[in-house]
Amino acid sequence: MSKAEPSAAAGASTGALEIKDTRTGTGYSVPILPPGTEGDTAIRAMDLRPIKQSPDEFGLMTYDPAFMNTASCKSAITFIDGDKGILRYRGYPIEQLAEKASFLEVAWLLRNGELPTQAEYTDWTHQITYHTYVHENIKTFLQGFRYDAHPMSMLCSSVAAMSSFYPSAKNIQDPAERHISIVRLLAKLPTLAAFCYRHVKGLPFIYPDNDLSYVENFLSMVARMTEPKYEANPIFVKALEVLFILHADHEQNCSTNAVRAVGSSHVDPFSAVAAGIAALYGPLHGGANEAVLHMIKEIGDKKNIPAFIEGVKGGKGQKLMGFGHRVYKSYDPRARIVKKLADDVFKVVGVDRDLEIALELERIALSDDYFISRKLYPNVDFYTGLIYRSMAFPTDFFTVLFAVARTAGWLSQWEEMLNDKEQKIARPRQIYTGYGERPYQSKLDHSVGAQRKDAVRK
Ligand code: SDX
């Protein structure tokens, strides 16, 4: 019996799948790759390619819509255990980073794999601080948007536009070019986000203040009015620092997959990050924090919750926004931290009706078998929007805050992809289900008059 030649997978295999193709009676031995650090196992999809009925066949592929069971890469950045509710950045538990680290310290960790020394951190924050300005033309670009433009649309466009200001960013194989692009993106995302906010509010743009920390400077660019120096509420600064850390990375989520796929064409990182922002904009992904608030507003009062829940269970496609997760089949560890953060923030700003609706919604959902049987628990987005709203951010700005933070993860994943010798341009296959070959026979009226009339009609 012919056997699949095991691919030249690095390292000794730890077992194999013995596959028999009953169509041909041929057996194949497909090596199981050495497990990842936490035991992830996989086979190489390419090791299935030799499985054919005849030599001229393309060979067997795997079919996995939405990549429910496909590892697109090897990564050492973030580990999630969805059943145990574990999230670690480079091995550090998210709970410890959220409590003790700063966002820029985490951004360094995600990219470099180790926590920065004091000297590294001082230099890193200096570089970020001194790259917060954006080209003045970006202001003109943003002023072209209507007053009611969605800030995620503005952010996505302006980040893509930034690639035109830094043409050398396309030299992605140059480590120095990659470094300065990463610094520029981390430094300028808060500035762009704040400019989007100020444009929608019809307020003048506030320039960066280099005396302030990353989060304080962002809040200053968002909220400073006539005062010469912005004094941020320390509760809000801490809350935003923690929320940025919680949102910094999350392994191969939809937007990170977008950044990796677009980045694999070797486009510049500004364009790749713009693709990530576009993916994050979706209500099933980063747009969920905005959708949670719209949902709570729609419910309007605790007495309406049972009817709303019945509507969700009715199977008409209505979802309990902020609940459920592709990976977490238990409580999202970030949601636990955000919920505690919400308690701290609401001690300052006061508990309001929306928070009461959210707490009651969670209480009911966590005891309802529809959600329990589907392992639907609150995710990071469920409480986040309530905190942002308590800080007076408009609802459609919540996902912009998510994008500012996730830029750290996107860039770390982007650079890891570029340095991964196994990676190349992302180009999935398909199972073709369309017509076989057939001759062209137009159904149009090709008479001269008809054509002239047709031209007029256009
Ligand atoms: C983020 O991937 C990441 O890591 C994302 C993220 C990150 O940090 O990058 O964690 C950030 O995007 C969090 C998720 C935010 N999205 C939402 O809160 C939107 C609401 N959630 C759902 O749309 C959904 O749970 C997803 C998209 C998050 C996950 O969807 P899956 O894994 O594809 O699950 P599914 O749609 O196959 O659902 C399984 C079942 C289905 O019911 P049945 O068809 O089997 O009867 O659960 C149901 C779904 O209808 N279901 C829900 C639900 N989520 C899933 N039913 C009601 N409300 C929900 N929220």
Coordinates of C-alpha atoms and ligand atoms in Angstrom, one line a residue:
M1 CA 0.0 0.0 0.0
S2 CA 1.4 3.4 -0.9
K3 CA 1.6 5.8 2.0
A4 CA 1.6 9.6 2.3
E5 CA 5.2 10.7 2.6
P6 CA 5.2 12.7 5.8
S7 CA 6.0 16.3 5.1
A8 CA 9.4 17.6 6.2
A9 CA 7.8 18.9 9.4
A10 CA 10.4 20.3 11.7
G11 CA 11.0 18.1 14.7
A12 CA 10.1 14.5 15.3
S13 CA 6.4 13.6 15.0
T14 CA 4.7 12.3 18.2
G15 CA 2.3 9.8 16.6
A16 CA 0.3 9.7 13.4
L17 CA -3.1 9.4 11.9
E18 CA -3.5 6.1 10.1
I19 CA -6.1 7.0 7.4
K20 CA -7.7 4.6 5.0
D21 CA -9.3 6.0 1.8
T22 CA -12.1 3.6 1.3
R23 CA -12.5 4.8 -2.3
T24 CA -9.2 3.3 -3.2
G25 CA -8.4 1.0 -0.3
T26 CA -5.1 2.9 0.1
G27 CA -3.8 3.7 3.6
Y28 CA -1.9 6.8 4.6
S29 CA 0.1 7.7 7.7
V30 CA -0.2 11.4 8.5
P31 CA 2.2 12.6 11.2
I32 CA 0.7 14.5 14.2
L33 CA 2.9 17.5 14.8
P34 CA 4.7 18.0 18.1
P35 CA 2.2 19.7 20.5
G36 CA 2.4 23.3 21.3
T37 CA 3.4 24.6 24.7
E38 CA -0.1 24.0 26.1
G39 CA -0.7 20.8 24.2
D40 CA -2.3 22.1 21.0
T41 CA -2.1 19.3 18.4
A42 CA -2.6 19.4 14.6
I43 CA -1.7 17.7 11.4
R44 CA -0.4 19.5 8.4
A45 CA -3.2 20.0 5.9
M46 CA -0.7 19.6 3.1
D47 CA -0.1 16.0 4.3
L48 CA -3.6 15.2 3.1
R49 CA -2.9 16.4 -0.4
P50 CA -1.4 13.0 -1.6
I51 CA -4.8 11.4 -0.8
K52 CA -6.3 11.0 -4.3
Q53 CA -8.4 8.7 -6.3
S54 CA -6.3 9.2 -9.4
P55 CA -2.9 10.9 -10.0
D56 CA -4.4 13.8 -12.0
E57 CA -6.6 14.8 -9.0
F58 CA -5.7 17.9 -7.0
G59 CA -5.7 15.9 -3.8
L60 CA -7.6 16.0 -0.5
M61 CA -8.1 19.4 1.2
T62 CA -9.7 20.3 4.6
Y63 CA -13.0 22.2 4.5
D64 CA -13.3 24.6 7.4
P65 CA -15.6 27.6 6.9
A66 CA -14.8 30.4 9.4
F67 CA -11.7 28.4 10.4
M68 CA -13.6 26.7 13.3
N69 CA -10.8 24.1 13.6
T70 CA -7.9 25.4 11.6
A71 CA -4.6 26.7 13.0
S72 CA -3.5 29.4 10.5
C73 CA -0.1 29.9 12.2
K74 CA 2.1 29.1 15.1
S75 CA 2.3 32.0 17.6
A76 CA 4.0 32.6 20.9
I77 CA 2.2 35.8 21.8
T78 CA -1.1 35.0 23.4
F79 CA -2.6 31.9 24.9
I80 CA -6.3 31.4 25.5
D81 CA -7.9 28.4 27.2
G82 CA -11.6 28.8 26.4
D83 CA -12.8 26.1 28.7
K84 CA -10.8 27.2 31.7
G85 CA -11.2 31.0 31.0
I86 CA -7.4 31.5 30.8
L87 CA -5.8 34.4 28.9
R88 CA -2.0 35.1 29.0
Y89 CA 0.2 37.5 27.1
R90 CA 3.6 35.9 26.6
G91 CA 2.8 33.6 29.6
Y92 CA 1.7 36.4 32.0
P93 CA -1.9 36.0 33.3
I94 CA -4.1 38.8 32.1
E95 CA -5.3 39.4 35.7
Q96 CA -1.8 40.3 36.8
L97 CA -1.0 42.5 33.8
A98 CA -4.3 44.4 34.2
E99 CA -3.6 45.0 37.9
K100 CA 0.1 45.9 37.8
A101 CA 1.3 46.8 34.3
S102 CA 1.0 49.8 32.0
F103 CA -0.4 49.6 28.5
L104 CA 3.0 50.6 26.9
E105 CA 4.7 48.0 29.1
V106 CA 2.3 45.4 27.7
A107 CA 2.7 46.7 24.1
W108 CA 6.5 46.1 24.5
L109 CA 5.9 42.6 26.0
L110 CA 3.5 41.5 23.2
R111 CA 6.0 42.5 20.6
N112 CA 9.3 41.6 22.2
G113 CA 8.3 38.6 24.3
E114 CA 9.7 39.8 27.5
L115 CA 8.8 42.6 29.9
P116 CA 11.0 45.7 29.3
T117 CA 13.8 46.7 31.6
Q118 CA 13.5 50.2 33.0
A119 CA 16.0 51.5 30.4
E120 CA 14.1 49.8 27.6
Y121 CA 10.8 51.2 29.0
T122 CA 12.1 54.7 29.3
D123 CA 13.4 54.7 25.8
W124 CA 10.2 53.1 24.5
T125 CA 7.8 55.6 26.1
H126 CA 10.1 58.4 24.9
Q127 CA 9.8 57.2 21.3
I128 CA 6.1 56.7 21.5
T129 CA 5.6 60.1 23.1
Y130 CA 7.6 61.9 20.5
H131 CA 5.7 60.4 17.6
T132 CA 2.2 61.3 18.6
Y133 CA 1.8 64.2 16.1
V134 CA 0.2 63.5 12.8
H135 CA 0.8 65.3 9.5
E136 CA -1.3 68.5 9.3
N137 CA -2.9 67.2 6.1
I138 CA -4.6 64.5 8.1
K139 CA -6.7 67.2 9.7
T140 CA -7.9 68.3 6.3
F141 CA -8.5 64.7 5.4
L142 CA -10.7 64.2 8.5
Q143 CA -12.5 67.5 7.9
G144 CA -13.8 66.0 4.7
F145 CA -16.1 63.7 6.7
R146 CA -19.7 64.7 7.5
Y147 CA -20.3 65.7 11.1
D148 CA -22.2 62.4 11.7
A149 CA -19.6 60.1 10.1
H150 CA -19.0 57.0 12.2
P151 CA -15.6 57.4 13.9
M152 CA -14.6 53.8 13.0
S153 CA -15.1 54.7 9.3
M154 CA -13.0 57.8 9.9
L155 CA -10.3 55.9 11.8
C156 CA -10.1 53.1 9.2
S157 CA -9.7 55.6 6.4
S158 CA -7.2 57.9 8.2
V159 CA -4.9 55.0 9.2
A160 CA -5.0 53.7 5.6
A161 CA -4.2 57.3 4.4
M162 CA -1.2 57.4 6.8
S163 CA 0.6 54.9 4.6
S164 CA 0.8 57.6 1.9
F165 CA 2.7 59.8 4.4
Y166 CA 5.3 57.1 5.1
P167 CA 6.2 55.5 1.8
S168 CA 9.3 53.8 3.3
A169 CA 7.0 51.8 5.5
K170 CA 6.6 49.4 2.6
N171 CA 10.2 48.2 3.3
I172 CA 8.8 45.7 5.7
Q173 CA 11.9 43.4 5.6
D174 CA 13.9 46.2 7.1
P175 CA 13.8 45.9 10.9
A176 CA 14.4 49.6 11.4
E177 CA 11.5 50.4 9.1
R178 CA 9.3 47.9 10.9
H179 CA 10.3 49.5 14.3
I180 CA 9.5 53.1 13.3
S181 CA 6.2 52.1 11.7
I182 CA 5.2 50.2 14.9
V183 CA 6.2 53.3 17.0
R184 CA 4.3 55.6 14.7
L185 CA 1.1 53.5 14.7
L186 CA 1.1 53.0 18.5
A187 CA 1.8 56.7 19.0
K188 CA -0.6 58.1 16.4
L189 CA -3.6 55.9 16.9
P190 CA -4.7 57.8 20.0
T191 CA -4.2 61.1 18.2
L192 CA -6.2 60.0 15.2
A193 CA -8.9 58.6 17.5
A194 CA -9.1 61.8 19.5
F195 CA -9.2 63.9 16.2
C196 CA -12.1 61.7 15.0
Y197 CA -13.9 62.4 18.2
R198 CA -13.3 66.2 18.1
H199 CA -14.4 66.3 14.4
V200 CA -17.7 64.7 15.2
K201 CA -18.2 67.0 18.1
G202 CA -17.4 70.0 16.0
L203 CA -14.6 70.9 18.4
P204 CA -11.1 72.1 17.5
F205 CA -8.4 69.4 17.4
I206 CA -6.3 69.2 20.5
Y207 CA -2.6 68.5 19.9
P208 CA -0.7 65.9 22.0
D209 CA 0.8 67.0 25.3
N210 CA 4.2 65.3 25.7
D211 CA 4.2 65.9 29.5
L212 CA 1.4 63.4 29.9
S213 CA 1.3 59.6 30.0
Y214 CA -0.1 57.6 27.0
V215 CA -3.7 57.4 28.5
E216 CA -3.7 60.9 30.1
N217 CA -2.5 62.4 26.7
F218 CA -5.3 60.6 24.9
L219 CA -7.9 61.9 27.4
S220 CA -6.4 65.4 27.0
M221 CA -6.7 65.3 23.2
V222 CA -10.3 64.1 23.6
A223 CA -11.6 66.3 26.4
R224 CA -9.4 69.4 26.9
M225 CA -11.3 72.7 26.3
T226 CA -10.0 76.1 27.4
E227 CA -7.8 74.9 30.3
P228 CA -4.1 75.2 29.6
K229 CA -3.4 71.7 31.0
Y230 CA -5.8 68.9 31.1
E231 CA -6.3 67.1 34.5
A232 CA -7.6 63.6 33.9
N233 CA -9.8 61.9 36.5
P234 CA -7.4 59.3 37.9
I235 CA -10.2 56.8 38.2
F236 CA -10.8 57.1 34.4
V237 CA -7.1 57.0 33.6
K238 CA -6.7 53.7 35.6
A239 CA -9.9 52.3 34.0
L240 CA -8.7 53.1 30.5
E241 CA -5.2 51.8 31.2
V242 CA -6.7 48.5 32.3
L243 CA -9.2 48.4 29.4
F244 CA -6.4 49.0 26.9
I245 CA -4.4 46.2 28.4
L246 CA -7.4 43.8 28.3
H247 CA -8.1 44.7 24.6
A248 CA -4.4 44.6 23.5
D249 CA -4.3 41.2 22.0
H250 CA -6.4 38.0 21.7
E251 CA -4.6 35.5 19.5
Q252 CA -6.2 34.8 16.1
N253 CA -9.4 36.8 16.3
C254 CA -11.2 38.0 13.2
S255 CA -9.3 41.4 13.0
T256 CA -5.9 39.9 13.8
N257 CA -6.5 37.3 11.1
A258 CA -7.3 40.2 8.7
V259 CA -4.1 42.0 9.6
R260 CA -2.1 38.8 9.1
A261 CA -3.7 37.9 5.8
V262 CA -3.4 41.4 4.4
G263 CA 0.1 41.8 5.8
S264 CA 1.1 38.5 4.2
S265 CA 0.9 40.3 0.8
H266 CA 3.8 42.4 2.1
V267 CA 1.8 45.6 2.1
D268 CA 2.9 48.3 4.6
P269 CA 1.7 48.0 8.2
F270 CA -0.5 51.1 8.0
S271 CA -2.6 49.4 5.3
A272 CA -2.6 46.0 7.2
V273 CA -3.8 47.7 10.4
A274 CA -6.5 49.6 8.5
A275 CA -7.8 46.1 7.4
G276 CA -7.8 45.1 11.1
I277 CA -9.8 48.2 12.0
A278 CA -12.3 47.4 9.2
A279 CA -12.8 43.8 10.6
L280 CA -13.1 45.1 14.2
Y281 CA -15.8 47.5 13.1
G282 CA -18.2 44.6 12.6
P283 CA -20.9 44.1 15.3
L284 CA -20.0 40.5 15.8
H285 CA -16.5 41.5 16.7
G286 CA -15.3 44.8 18.2
G287 CA -18.5 46.5 17.3
A288 CA -20.2 44.5 20.0
N289 CA -19.5 46.9 22.7
E290 CA -21.4 49.6 20.8
A291 CA -24.2 47.0 20.1
V292 CA -24.5 46.1 23.8
L293 CA -25.4 49.7 24.6
H294 CA -27.9 49.9 21.8
M295 CA -29.4 46.6 23.1
I296 CA -29.7 48.0 26.6
K297 CA -31.3 51.2 25.3
E298 CA -33.7 49.1 23.3
I299 CA -34.6 47.1 26.4
G300 CA -35.1 50.4 28.2
D301 CA -36.3 48.9 31.6
K302 CA -35.6 45.8 33.7
K303 CA -39.3 44.8 33.4
N304 CA -38.7 44.4 29.6
I305 CA -35.8 41.9 30.0
P306 CA -37.9 38.6 30.1
A307 CA -39.6 39.5 26.8
F308 CA -36.3 40.5 25.3
I309 CA -34.7 37.2 26.4
E310 CA -37.6 35.3 24.9
G311 CA -37.0 37.2 21.6
V312 CA -33.4 36.1 21.6
K313 CA -34.4 32.5 22.3
G314 CA -37.0 32.8 19.6
G315 CA -34.3 31.8 17.0
K316 CA -35.0 34.8 14.8
G317 CA -31.3 35.7 14.7
Q318 CA -31.5 38.3 17.5
K319 CA -28.4 37.9 19.7
L320 CA -27.7 38.9 23.3
M321 CA -24.8 41.2 22.4
G322 CA -21.8 41.0 24.6
F323 CA -22.5 37.3 25.2
G324 CA -20.9 34.3 23.6
H325 CA -17.4 33.7 22.2
R326 CA -15.8 31.5 19.6
V327 CA -13.2 30.4 22.1
Y328 CA -14.4 31.1 25.6
K329 CA -17.0 28.5 26.6
S330 CA -16.8 29.8 30.1
Y331 CA -16.7 33.3 31.5
D332 CA -14.3 35.5 29.5
P333 CA -11.6 36.4 32.1
R334 CA -11.5 39.9 30.7
A335 CA -15.2 40.3 31.4
R336 CA -14.7 39.4 35.0
I337 CA -12.0 42.2 35.3
V338 CA -14.2 44.7 33.4
K339 CA -17.2 44.0 35.6
K340 CA -15.1 44.8 38.7
L341 CA -13.8 47.9 37.0
A342 CA -17.3 49.0 36.3
D343 CA -18.1 48.7 40.0
D344 CA -15.2 51.0 40.8
V345 CA -16.1 53.5 38.1
F346 CA -19.8 53.5 39.0
K347 CA -18.9 54.2 42.7
V348 CA -17.5 57.5 41.3
V349 CA -20.2 58.3 38.7
G350 CA -23.1 56.5 40.3
V351 CA -25.0 53.3 39.3
D352 CA -27.4 54.1 36.6
R353 CA -30.3 52.4 35.0
D354 CA -28.3 50.9 32.1
L355 CA -25.9 49.2 34.5
E356 CA -28.9 47.8 36.5
I357 CA -30.4 46.5 33.2
A358 CA -27.0 44.9 32.3
L359 CA -26.6 43.3 35.8
E360 CA -30.2 41.9 35.6
L361 CA -29.7 40.7 32.0
E362 CA -26.5 38.8 33.0
R363 CA -28.3 37.3 36.1
I364 CA -31.2 36.0 34.0
A365 CA -29.0 34.8 31.1
L366 CA -26.6 32.9 33.4
S367 CA -29.5 31.0 34.8
D368 CA -31.3 30.3 31.5
D369 CA -30.7 26.9 29.9
Y370 CA -30.7 28.4 26.3
F371 CA -27.5 30.3 27.2
I372 CA -26.0 27.7 29.5
S373 CA -26.5 24.9 27.0
R374 CA -24.8 27.0 24.3
K375 CA -22.0 28.0 26.8
L376 CA -22.9 31.7 26.2
Y377 CA -21.3 33.8 28.9
P378 CA -20.5 37.6 29.0
N379 CA -17.5 38.5 26.9
V380 CA -15.2 41.4 27.2
D381 CA -17.7 43.7 25.4
F382 CA -20.6 43.2 27.7
Y383 CA -19.5 45.7 30.5
T384 CA -16.9 47.6 28.6
G385 CA -19.4 49.9 26.9
L386 CA -21.0 50.8 30.2
I387 CA -17.6 52.1 31.5
Y388 CA -16.9 54.0 28.3
R389 CA -20.4 55.6 28.5
S390 CA -19.8 56.5 32.1
M391 CA -16.7 58.4 30.9
A392 CA -19.0 60.3 28.4
F393 CA -17.6 58.6 25.3
P394 CA -20.4 58.4 22.7
T395 CA -21.6 54.9 21.9
D396 CA -20.2 54.8 18.4
F397 CA -16.7 55.7 19.7
F398 CA -16.4 52.5 21.9
T399 CA -15.0 50.4 19.1
V400 CA -12.4 53.1 18.3
L401 CA -11.1 52.7 21.9
F402 CA -10.9 48.9 21.2
A403 CA -8.9 49.6 18.0
V404 CA -6.4 51.9 19.8
A405 CA -5.6 49.1 22.2
R406 CA -5.7 46.2 19.7
T407 CA -3.1 48.0 17.5
A408 CA -0.5 46.7 19.9
G409 CA -1.6 43.1 19.3
W410 CA -2.1 43.5 15.6
L411 CA 1.4 44.9 15.1
S412 CA 3.0 42.1 17.3
Q413 CA 1.1 39.5 15.3
W414 CA 2.0 41.2 12.0
E415 CA 5.7 41.1 12.8
E416 CA 5.6 37.5 14.1
M417 CA 4.0 36.5 10.8
L418 CA 6.7 38.3 8.8
N419 CA 9.4 36.6 10.8
D420 CA 7.8 33.1 10.5
K421 CA 9.7 31.3 7.8
E422 CA 6.7 29.0 7.2
Q423 CA 4.4 31.8 6.3
K424 CA 3.7 33.1 2.8
I425 CA 0.9 35.0 1.1
A426 CA -2.4 33.9 2.5
R427 CA -4.4 32.3 -0.3
P428 CA -6.9 29.6 0.8
R429 CA -8.4 27.1 -1.6
Q430 CA -12.1 26.4 -2.2
I431 CA -14.6 23.7 -3.1
Y432 CA -16.0 24.8 -6.4
T433 CA -19.8 24.3 -6.6
G434 CA -20.6 26.4 -9.7
Y435 CA -21.4 25.4 -13.3
G436 CA -19.3 23.2 -15.4
E437 CA -18.1 24.6 -18.7
R438 CA -20.9 26.0 -20.9
P439 CA -20.9 28.2 -24.2
Y440 CA -21.6 31.9 -24.0
Q441 CA -25.1 32.7 -25.4
S442 CA -26.1 36.3 -24.6
K443 CA -29.7 36.9 -23.6
L444 CA -29.6 40.6 -24.6
D445 CA -31.3 42.2 -27.6
H446 CA -28.4 43.0 -29.8
S447 CA -30.4 44.8 -32.5
V448 CA -28.9 48.3 -33.2
G449 CA -32.0 50.2 -32.0
A450 CA -32.1 48.2 -28.8
Q451 CA -28.5 48.9 -28.1
R452 CA -29.0 52.7 -28.7
K453 CA -32.1 52.7 -26.4
D454 CA -30.1 50.7 -23.9
A455 CA -27.4 53.3 -23.9
V456 CA -30.0 56.1 -23.3
R457 CA -31.6 54.0 -20.5
K458 CA -28.1 53.8 -18.7
Ligands
SDX1 C1 -15.0 39.9 20.4 O1 -12.4 36.2 18.6 C2 -12.1 37.0 19.6 O2 -11.2 36.8 20.3 C3 -12.9 38.2 19.6 C4 -12.7 39.1 20.8 C5 -11.3 39.7 20.8 O3 -10.8 40.1 21.8 O4 -10.7 39.9 19.6 O5 -12.8 38.4 22.0 C6 -13.6 40.3 20.8 O6 -15.3 40.0 19.3 C7 -15.9 39.3 21.5 C8 -17.3 38.9 20.8 C9 -18.1 40.1 20.7 N1 -19.4 39.8 19.9 C10 -20.6 39.8 20.5 O7 -20.8 39.9 21.7 C11 -21.7 39.5 19.5 C12 -22.6 38.5 20.1 N2 -21.9 37.2 20.1 C13 -22.2 36.3 19.0 O8 -22.4 36.9 17.7 C14 -21.3 35.1 18.9 O9 -21.3 34.6 20.2 C15 -19.9 35.2 18.5 C16 -19.8 35.8 17.1 C17 -19.1 36.0 19.4 C18 -19.3 33.8 18.4 O10 -20.0 33.1 17.5 P1 -19.7 31.6 17.1 O11 -18.5 31.1 17.8 O12 -19.6 31.5 15.6 O13 -20.9 30.9 17.7 P2 -22.2 30.6 16.9 O14 -22.6 31.8 16.2 O15 -22.0 29.3 16.1 O16 -23.2 30.3 18.1 C19 -23.5 29.0 18.6 C20 -24.9 29.0 19.0 C21 -25.9 29.4 17.9 O17 -27.1 28.9 18.3 P3 -27.7 27.6 17.4 O18 -27.7 28.0 16.0 O19 -26.7 26.5 17.7 O20 -29.1 27.4 18.0 O21 -25.1 30.0 20.0 C22 -26.0 31.0 19.5 C23 -26.0 30.9 18.0 O22 -27.2 31.4 17.5 N3 -25.4 32.3 20.0 C24 -26.1 33.3 20.5 C25 -25.2 34.3 20.8 N4 -23.9 33.9 20.4 C26 -24.1 32.6 19.9 N5 -27.4 33.4 20.8 C27 -27.8 34.5 21.4 N6 -26.9 35.5 21.7 C28 -25.6 35.4 21.4 N7 -24.8 36.4 21.8

